[in-house]
PDB file of C-alpha atoms in Angstrom:
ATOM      1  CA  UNK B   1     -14.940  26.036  -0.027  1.00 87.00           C
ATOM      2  CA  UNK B   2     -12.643  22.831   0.375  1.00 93.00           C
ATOM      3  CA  UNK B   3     -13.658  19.496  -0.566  1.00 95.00           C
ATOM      4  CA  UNK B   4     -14.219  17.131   2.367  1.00 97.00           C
ATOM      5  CA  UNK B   5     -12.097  14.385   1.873  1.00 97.00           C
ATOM      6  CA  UNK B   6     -12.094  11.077   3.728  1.00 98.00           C
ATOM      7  CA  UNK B   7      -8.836   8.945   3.774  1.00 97.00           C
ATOM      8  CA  UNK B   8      -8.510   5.531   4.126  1.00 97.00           C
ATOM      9  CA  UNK B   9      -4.881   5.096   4.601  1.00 93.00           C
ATOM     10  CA  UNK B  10      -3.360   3.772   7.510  1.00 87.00           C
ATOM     11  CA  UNK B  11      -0.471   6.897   7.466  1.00 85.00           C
ATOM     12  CA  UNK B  12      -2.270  10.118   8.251  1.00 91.00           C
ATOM     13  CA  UNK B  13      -2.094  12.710   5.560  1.00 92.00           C
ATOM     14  CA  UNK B  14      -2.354  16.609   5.967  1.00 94.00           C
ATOM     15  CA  UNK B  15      -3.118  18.708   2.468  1.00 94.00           C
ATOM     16  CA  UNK B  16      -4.130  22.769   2.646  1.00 95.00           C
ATOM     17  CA  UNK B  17      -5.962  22.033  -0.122  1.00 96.00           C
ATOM     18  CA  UNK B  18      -8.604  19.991   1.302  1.00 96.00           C
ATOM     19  CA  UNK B  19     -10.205  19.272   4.734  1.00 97.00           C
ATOM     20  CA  UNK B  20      -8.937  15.960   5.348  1.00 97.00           C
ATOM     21  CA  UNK B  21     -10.931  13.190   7.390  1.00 97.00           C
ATOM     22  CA  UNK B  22      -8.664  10.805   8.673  1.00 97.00           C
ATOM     23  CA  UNK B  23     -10.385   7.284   8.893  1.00 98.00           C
ATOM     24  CA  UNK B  24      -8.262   4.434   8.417  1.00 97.00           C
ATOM     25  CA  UNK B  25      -9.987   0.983   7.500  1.00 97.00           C
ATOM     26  CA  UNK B  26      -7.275  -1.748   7.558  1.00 94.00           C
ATOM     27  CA  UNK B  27      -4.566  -2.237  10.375  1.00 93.00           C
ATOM     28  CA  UNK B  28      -1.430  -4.381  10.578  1.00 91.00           C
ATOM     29  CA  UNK B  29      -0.406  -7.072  13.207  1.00 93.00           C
ATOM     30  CA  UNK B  30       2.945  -8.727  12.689  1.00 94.00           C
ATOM     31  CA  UNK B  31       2.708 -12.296  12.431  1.00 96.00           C
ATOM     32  CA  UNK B  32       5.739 -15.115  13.610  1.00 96.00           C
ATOM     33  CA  UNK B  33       7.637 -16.535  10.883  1.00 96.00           C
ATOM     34  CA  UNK B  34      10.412 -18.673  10.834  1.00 96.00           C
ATOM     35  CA  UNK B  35      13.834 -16.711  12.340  1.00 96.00           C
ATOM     36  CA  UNK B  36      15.831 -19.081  10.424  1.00 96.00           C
ATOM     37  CA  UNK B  37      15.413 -17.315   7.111  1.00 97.00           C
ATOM     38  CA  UNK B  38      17.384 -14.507   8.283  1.00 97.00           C
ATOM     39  CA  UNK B  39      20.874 -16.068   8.977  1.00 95.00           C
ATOM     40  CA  UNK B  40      21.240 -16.560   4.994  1.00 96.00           C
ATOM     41  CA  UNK B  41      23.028 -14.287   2.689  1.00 97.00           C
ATOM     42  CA  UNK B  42      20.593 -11.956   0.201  1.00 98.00           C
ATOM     43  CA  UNK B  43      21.556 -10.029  -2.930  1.00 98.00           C
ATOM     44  CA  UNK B  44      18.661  -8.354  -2.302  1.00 98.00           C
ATOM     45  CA  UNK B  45      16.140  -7.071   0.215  1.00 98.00           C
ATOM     46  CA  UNK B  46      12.604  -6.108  -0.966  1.00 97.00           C
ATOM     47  CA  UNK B  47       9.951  -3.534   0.586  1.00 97.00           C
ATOM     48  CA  UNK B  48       6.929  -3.304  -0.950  1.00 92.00           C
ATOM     49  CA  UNK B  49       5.294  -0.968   1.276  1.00 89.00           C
ATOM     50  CA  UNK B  50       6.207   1.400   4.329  1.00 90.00           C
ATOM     51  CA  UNK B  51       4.510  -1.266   6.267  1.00 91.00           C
ATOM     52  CA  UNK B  52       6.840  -3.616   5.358  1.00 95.00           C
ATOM     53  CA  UNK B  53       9.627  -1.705   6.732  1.00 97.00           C
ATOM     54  CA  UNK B  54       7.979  -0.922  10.113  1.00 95.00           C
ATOM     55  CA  UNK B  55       7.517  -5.066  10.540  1.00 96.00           C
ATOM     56  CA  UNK B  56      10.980  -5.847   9.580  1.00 97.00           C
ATOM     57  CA  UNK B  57      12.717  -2.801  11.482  1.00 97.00           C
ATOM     58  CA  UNK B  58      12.941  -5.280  14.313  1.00 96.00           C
ATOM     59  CA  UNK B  59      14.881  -8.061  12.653  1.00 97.00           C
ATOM     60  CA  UNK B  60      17.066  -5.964  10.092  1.00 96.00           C
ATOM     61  CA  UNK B  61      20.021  -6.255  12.415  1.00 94.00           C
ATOM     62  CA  UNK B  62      20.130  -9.861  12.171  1.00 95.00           C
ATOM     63  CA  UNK B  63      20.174  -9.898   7.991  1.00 97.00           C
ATOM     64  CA  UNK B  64      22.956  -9.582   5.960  1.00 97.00           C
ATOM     65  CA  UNK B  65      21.652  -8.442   2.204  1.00 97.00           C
ATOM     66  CA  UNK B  66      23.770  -6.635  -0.471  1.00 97.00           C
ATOM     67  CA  UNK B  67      21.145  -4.559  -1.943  1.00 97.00           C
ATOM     68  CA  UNK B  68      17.855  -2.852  -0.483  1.00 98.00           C
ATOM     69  CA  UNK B  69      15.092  -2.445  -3.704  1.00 97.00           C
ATOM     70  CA  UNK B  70      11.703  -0.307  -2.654  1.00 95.00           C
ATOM     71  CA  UNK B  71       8.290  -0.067  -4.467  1.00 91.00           C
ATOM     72  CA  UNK B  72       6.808   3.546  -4.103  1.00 84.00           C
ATOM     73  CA  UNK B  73       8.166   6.879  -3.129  1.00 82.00           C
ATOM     74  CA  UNK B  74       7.184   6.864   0.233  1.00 81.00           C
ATOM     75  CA  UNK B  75       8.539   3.626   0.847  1.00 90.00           C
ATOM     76  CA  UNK B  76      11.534   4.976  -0.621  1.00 92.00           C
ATOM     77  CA  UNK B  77      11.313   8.145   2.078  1.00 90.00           C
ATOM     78  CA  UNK B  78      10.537   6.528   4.884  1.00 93.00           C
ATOM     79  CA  UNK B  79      13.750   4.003   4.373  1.00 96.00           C
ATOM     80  CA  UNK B  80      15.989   6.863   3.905  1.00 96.00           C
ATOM     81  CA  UNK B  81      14.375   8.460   7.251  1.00 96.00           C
ATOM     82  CA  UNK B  82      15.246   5.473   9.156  1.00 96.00           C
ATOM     83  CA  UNK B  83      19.267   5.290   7.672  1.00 96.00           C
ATOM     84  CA  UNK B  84      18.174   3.153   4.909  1.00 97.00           C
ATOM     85  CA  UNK B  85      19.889   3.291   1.470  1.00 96.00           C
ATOM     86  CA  UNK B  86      17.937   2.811  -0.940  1.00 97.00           C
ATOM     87  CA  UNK B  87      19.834   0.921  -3.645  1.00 97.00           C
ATOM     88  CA  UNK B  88      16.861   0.684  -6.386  1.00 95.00           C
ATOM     89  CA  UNK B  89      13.412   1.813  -6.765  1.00 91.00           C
ATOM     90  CA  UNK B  90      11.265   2.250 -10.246  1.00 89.00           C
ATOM     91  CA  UNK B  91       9.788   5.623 -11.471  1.00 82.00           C
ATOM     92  CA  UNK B  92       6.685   3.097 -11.877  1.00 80.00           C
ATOM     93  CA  UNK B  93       5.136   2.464  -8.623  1.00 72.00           C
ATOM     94  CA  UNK B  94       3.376  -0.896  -9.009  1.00 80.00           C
ATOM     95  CA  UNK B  95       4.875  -4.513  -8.996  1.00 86.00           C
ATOM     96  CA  UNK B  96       4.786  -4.668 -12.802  1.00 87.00           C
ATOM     97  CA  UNK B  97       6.808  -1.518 -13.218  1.00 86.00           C
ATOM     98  CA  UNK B  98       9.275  -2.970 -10.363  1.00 90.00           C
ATOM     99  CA  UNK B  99       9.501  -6.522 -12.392  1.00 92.00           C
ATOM    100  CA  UNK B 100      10.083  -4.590 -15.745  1.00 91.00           C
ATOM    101  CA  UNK B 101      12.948  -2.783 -14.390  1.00 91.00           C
ATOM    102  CA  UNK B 102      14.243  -4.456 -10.973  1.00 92.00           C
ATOM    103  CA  UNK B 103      18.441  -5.390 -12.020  1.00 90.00           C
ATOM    104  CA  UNK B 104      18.627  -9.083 -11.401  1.00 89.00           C
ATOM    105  CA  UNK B 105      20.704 -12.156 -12.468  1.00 89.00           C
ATOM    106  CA  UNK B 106      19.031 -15.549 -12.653  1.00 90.00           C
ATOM    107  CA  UNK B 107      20.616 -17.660  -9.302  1.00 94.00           C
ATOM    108  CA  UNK B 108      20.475 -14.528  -6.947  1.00 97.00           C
ATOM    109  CA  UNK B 109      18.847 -14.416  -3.300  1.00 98.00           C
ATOM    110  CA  UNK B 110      15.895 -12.062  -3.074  1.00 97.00           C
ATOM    111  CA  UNK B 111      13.982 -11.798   0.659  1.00 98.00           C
ATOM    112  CA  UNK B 112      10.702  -9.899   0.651  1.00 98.00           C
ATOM    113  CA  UNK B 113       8.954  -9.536   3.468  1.00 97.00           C
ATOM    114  CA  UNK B 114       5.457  -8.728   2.914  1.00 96.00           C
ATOM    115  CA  UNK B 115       1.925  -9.044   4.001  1.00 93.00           C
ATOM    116  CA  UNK B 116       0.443 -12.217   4.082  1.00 92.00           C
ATOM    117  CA  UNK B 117      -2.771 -10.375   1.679  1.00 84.00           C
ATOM    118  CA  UNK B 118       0.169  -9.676  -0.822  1.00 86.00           C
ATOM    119  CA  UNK B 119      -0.742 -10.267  -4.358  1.00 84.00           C
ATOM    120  CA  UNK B 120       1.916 -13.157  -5.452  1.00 91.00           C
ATOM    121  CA  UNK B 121       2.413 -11.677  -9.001  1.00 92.00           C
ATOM    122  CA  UNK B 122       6.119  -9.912  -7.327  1.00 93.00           C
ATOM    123  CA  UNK B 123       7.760 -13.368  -5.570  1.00 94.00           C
ATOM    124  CA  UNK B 124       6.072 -15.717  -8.158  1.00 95.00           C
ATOM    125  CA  UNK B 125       7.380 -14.082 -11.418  1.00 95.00           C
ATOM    126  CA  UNK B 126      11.205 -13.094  -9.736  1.00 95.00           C
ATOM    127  CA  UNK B 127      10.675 -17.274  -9.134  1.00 95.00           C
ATOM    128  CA  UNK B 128      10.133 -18.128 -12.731  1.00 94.00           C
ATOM    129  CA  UNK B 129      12.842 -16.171 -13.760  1.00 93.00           C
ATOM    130  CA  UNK B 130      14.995 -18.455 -12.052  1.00 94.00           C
ATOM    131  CA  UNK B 131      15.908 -16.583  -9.012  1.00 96.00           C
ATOM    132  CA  UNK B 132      15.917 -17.606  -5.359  1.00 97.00           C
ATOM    133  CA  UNK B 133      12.908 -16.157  -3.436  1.00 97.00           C
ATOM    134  CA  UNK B 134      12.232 -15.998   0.024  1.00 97.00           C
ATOM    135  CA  UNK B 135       8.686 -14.594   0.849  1.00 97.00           C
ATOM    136  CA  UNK B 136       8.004 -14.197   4.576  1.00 97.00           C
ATOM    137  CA  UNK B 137       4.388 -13.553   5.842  1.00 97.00           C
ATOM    138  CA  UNK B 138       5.651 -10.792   7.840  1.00 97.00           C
ATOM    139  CA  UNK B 139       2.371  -9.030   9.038  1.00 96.00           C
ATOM    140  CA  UNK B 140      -1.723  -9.612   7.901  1.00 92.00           C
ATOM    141  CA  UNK B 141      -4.298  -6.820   8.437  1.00 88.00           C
ATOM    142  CA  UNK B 142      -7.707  -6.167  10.230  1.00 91.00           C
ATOM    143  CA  UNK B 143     -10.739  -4.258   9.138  1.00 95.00           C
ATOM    144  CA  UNK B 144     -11.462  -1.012  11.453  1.00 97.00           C
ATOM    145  CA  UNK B 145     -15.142  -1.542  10.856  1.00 96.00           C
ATOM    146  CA  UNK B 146     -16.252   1.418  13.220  1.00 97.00           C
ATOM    147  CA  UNK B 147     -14.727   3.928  10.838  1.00 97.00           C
ATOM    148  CA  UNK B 148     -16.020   2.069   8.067  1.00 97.00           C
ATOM    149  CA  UNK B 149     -19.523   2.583   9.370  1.00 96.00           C
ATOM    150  CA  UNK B 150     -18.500   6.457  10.525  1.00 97.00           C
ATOM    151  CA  UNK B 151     -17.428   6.658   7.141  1.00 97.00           C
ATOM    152  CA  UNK B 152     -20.780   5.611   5.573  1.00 96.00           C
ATOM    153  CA  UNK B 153     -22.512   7.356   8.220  1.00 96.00           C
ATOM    154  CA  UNK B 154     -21.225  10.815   6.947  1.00 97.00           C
ATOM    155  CA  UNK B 155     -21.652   9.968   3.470  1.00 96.00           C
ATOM    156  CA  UNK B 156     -25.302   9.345   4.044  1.00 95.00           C
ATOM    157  CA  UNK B 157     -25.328  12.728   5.852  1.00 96.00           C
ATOM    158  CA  UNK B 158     -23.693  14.702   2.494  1.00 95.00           C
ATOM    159  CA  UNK B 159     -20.717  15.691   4.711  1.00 96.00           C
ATOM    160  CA  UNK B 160     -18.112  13.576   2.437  1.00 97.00           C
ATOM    161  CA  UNK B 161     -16.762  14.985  -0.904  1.00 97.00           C
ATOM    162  CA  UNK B 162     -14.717  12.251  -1.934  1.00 97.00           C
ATOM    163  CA  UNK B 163     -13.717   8.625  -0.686  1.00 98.00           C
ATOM    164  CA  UNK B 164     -10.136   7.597  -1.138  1.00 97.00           C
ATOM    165  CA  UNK B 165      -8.516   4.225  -0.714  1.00 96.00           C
ATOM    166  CA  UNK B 166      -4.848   3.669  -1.240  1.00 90.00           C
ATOM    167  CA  UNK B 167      -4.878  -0.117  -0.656  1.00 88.00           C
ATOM    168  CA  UNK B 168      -7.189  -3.207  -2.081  1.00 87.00           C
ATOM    169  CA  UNK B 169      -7.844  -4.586   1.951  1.00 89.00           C
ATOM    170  CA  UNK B 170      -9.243  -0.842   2.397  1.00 94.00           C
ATOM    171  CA  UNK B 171     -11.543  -1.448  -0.859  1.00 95.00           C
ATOM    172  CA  UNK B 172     -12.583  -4.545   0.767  1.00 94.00           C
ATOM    173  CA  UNK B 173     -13.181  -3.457   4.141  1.00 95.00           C
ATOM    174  CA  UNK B 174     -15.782  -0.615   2.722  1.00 96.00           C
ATOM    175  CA  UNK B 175     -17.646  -2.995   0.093  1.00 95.00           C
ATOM    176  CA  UNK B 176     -17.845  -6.443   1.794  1.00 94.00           C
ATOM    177  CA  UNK B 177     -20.209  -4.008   4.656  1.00 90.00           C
ATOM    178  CA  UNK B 178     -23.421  -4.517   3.709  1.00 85.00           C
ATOM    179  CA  UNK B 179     -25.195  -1.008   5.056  1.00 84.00           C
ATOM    180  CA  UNK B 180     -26.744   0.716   1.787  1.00 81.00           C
ATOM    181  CA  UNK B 181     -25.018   3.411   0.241  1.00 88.00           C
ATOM    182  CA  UNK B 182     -25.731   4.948  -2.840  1.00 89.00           C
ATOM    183  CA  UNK B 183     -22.270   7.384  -3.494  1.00 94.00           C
ATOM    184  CA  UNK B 184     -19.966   7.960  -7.163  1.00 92.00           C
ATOM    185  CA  UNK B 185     -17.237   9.947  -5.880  1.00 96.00           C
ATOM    186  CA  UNK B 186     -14.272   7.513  -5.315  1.00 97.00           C
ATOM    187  CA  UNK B 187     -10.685   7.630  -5.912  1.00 97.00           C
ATOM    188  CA  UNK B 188      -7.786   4.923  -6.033  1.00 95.00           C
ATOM    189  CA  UNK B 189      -4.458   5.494  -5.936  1.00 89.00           C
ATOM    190  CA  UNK B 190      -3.452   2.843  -8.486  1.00 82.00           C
ATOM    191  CA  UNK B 191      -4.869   0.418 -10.950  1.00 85.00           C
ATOM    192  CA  UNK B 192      -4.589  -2.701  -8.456  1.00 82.00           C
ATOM    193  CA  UNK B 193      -6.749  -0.423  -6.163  1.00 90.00           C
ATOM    194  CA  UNK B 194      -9.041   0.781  -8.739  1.00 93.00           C
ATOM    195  CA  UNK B 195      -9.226  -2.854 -10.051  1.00 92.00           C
ATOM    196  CA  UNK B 196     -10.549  -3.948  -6.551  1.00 94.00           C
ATOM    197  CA  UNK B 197     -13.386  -1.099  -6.719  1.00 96.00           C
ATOM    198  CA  UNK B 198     -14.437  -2.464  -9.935  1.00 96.00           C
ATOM    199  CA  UNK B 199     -14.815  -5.894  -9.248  1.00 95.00           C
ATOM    200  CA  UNK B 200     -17.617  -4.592  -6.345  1.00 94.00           C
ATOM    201  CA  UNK B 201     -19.137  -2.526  -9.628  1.00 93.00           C
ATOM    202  CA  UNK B 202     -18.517   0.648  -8.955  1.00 94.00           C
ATOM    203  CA  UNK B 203     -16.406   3.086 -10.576  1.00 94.00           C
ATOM    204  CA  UNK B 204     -13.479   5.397  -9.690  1.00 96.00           C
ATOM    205  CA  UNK B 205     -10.835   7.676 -10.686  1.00 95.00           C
ATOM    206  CA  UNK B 206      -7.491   6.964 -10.274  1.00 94.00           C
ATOM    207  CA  UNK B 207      -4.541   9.323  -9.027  1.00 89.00           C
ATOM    208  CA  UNK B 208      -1.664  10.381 -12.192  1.00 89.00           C
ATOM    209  CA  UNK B 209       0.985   9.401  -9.860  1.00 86.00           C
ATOM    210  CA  UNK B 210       0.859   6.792  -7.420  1.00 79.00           C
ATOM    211  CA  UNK B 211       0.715   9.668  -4.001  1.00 86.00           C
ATOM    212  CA  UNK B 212      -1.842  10.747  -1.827  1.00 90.00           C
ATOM    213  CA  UNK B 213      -0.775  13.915  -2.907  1.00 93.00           C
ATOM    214  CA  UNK B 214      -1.899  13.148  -6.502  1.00 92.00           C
ATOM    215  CA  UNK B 215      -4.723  11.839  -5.439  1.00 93.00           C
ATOM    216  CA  UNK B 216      -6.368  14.754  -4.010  1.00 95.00           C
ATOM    217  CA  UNK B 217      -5.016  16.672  -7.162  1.00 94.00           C
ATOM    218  CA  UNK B 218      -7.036  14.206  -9.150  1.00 94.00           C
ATOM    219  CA  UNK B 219     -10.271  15.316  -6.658  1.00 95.00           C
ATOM    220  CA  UNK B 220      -9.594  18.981  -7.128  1.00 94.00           C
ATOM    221  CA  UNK B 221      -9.479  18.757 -10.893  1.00 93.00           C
ATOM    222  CA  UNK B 222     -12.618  17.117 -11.072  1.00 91.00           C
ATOM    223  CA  UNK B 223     -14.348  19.142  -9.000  1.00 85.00           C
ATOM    224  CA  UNK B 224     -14.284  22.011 -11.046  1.00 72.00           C
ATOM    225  CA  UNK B 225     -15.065  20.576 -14.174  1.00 67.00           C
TER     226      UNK B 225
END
């Protein structure tokens, strides 16, 4: 029988391996910014995420930027699906893998637009290296706390195998609810992720790779063990 699977992503996911319940807990409103930012010249334009990239599609007309640099395989995807070349993206999908191996030279221009929840570990080192950084709040997110609660709801019933979260705001959206739940079986995609479902004190498994595909891998091994 297939595992019943709830995920938490925004993107909906199909897997034959699994029945998939589709409950995002976090969505994304763009936010105004200052226009002005995008009549400079950038070596380099920075996505962290695919939601990044939906936000800026808008304004990318109006930037001129040398190089486009992409955290994560599906960012990577959905930039080449749009007529985006990708110029650089590392095999490690996290910010730390991206700052060990992003190609820079101290004076350069670097815009990333991001979410205003972004951790400030990317913009903040690239700074202290001595490059130029422009970080725009491009977009914030909002809790979806009726599928939180349907979530819960079905866990309480035994009709959930697994709870997966591919972002911290999702982590946060589930824990900072206060209904009682007493459930072990949750899954990260990454160790910023996993970090977040720690710090509430509960535990979690994280994915090899950092892919929704991997993820429910990660489910299926365990299962049988």
């Amino acid at each position: 029988m297939k595992p019943i699977i709830v995920m938490t992503q925004t993107k909906r996911y199909d897997d034959q391996r699994a029945e998939i319940l589709h409950l995002p807990f976090v969505t994304t409103e763009t936010l105004p910014f200052d226009q002005s930012v995008l009549r400079r010249h950038y070596d380099w334009l920075v996505f962290t995420s695919q939601n990044a990239v939906t936000h800026f599609l808008p304004y990318l007309k109006q930037l001129n930027f040398n190089g486009l640099a992409v955290i994560g395989e599906k960012t990577k995807a959905f930039c080449e699906s749009q007529g985006l070349q990708v110029d650089f993206y590392p095999a490690d999908y996290s910010q730390e893998g991206f700052l060990e191996a992003f190609p820079t030279q101290q004076g350069e221009h670097i815009l990333i637009p991001s979410s205003q929840r972004a951790r400030p570990l990317l913009h903040e080192t690239l700074q202290a290296r001595g490059l130029n950084v422009e970080k725009i709040d491009l977009y914030t997110s909002r809790f979806l706390m009726e599928n939180v609660k349907e979530a819960k709801a079905r866990i309480e019933q035994g009709q959930v195998d697994a709870l997966t979260f591919a972002s911290a705001s999702a982590v946060r959206a589930f824990f900072d609810d206060d209904t009682p739940l007493k459930f072990e079986r949750y899954y990260a995609i990454g160790q910023q992720t996993a970090r977040q479902i720690q710090d509430y004190g509960d535990s979690c498994s994280i994915a090899d790779i950092q892919t929704l595909e991997s993820m429910v891998t990660k489910i299926l091994e365990e299962r049988v063990q």
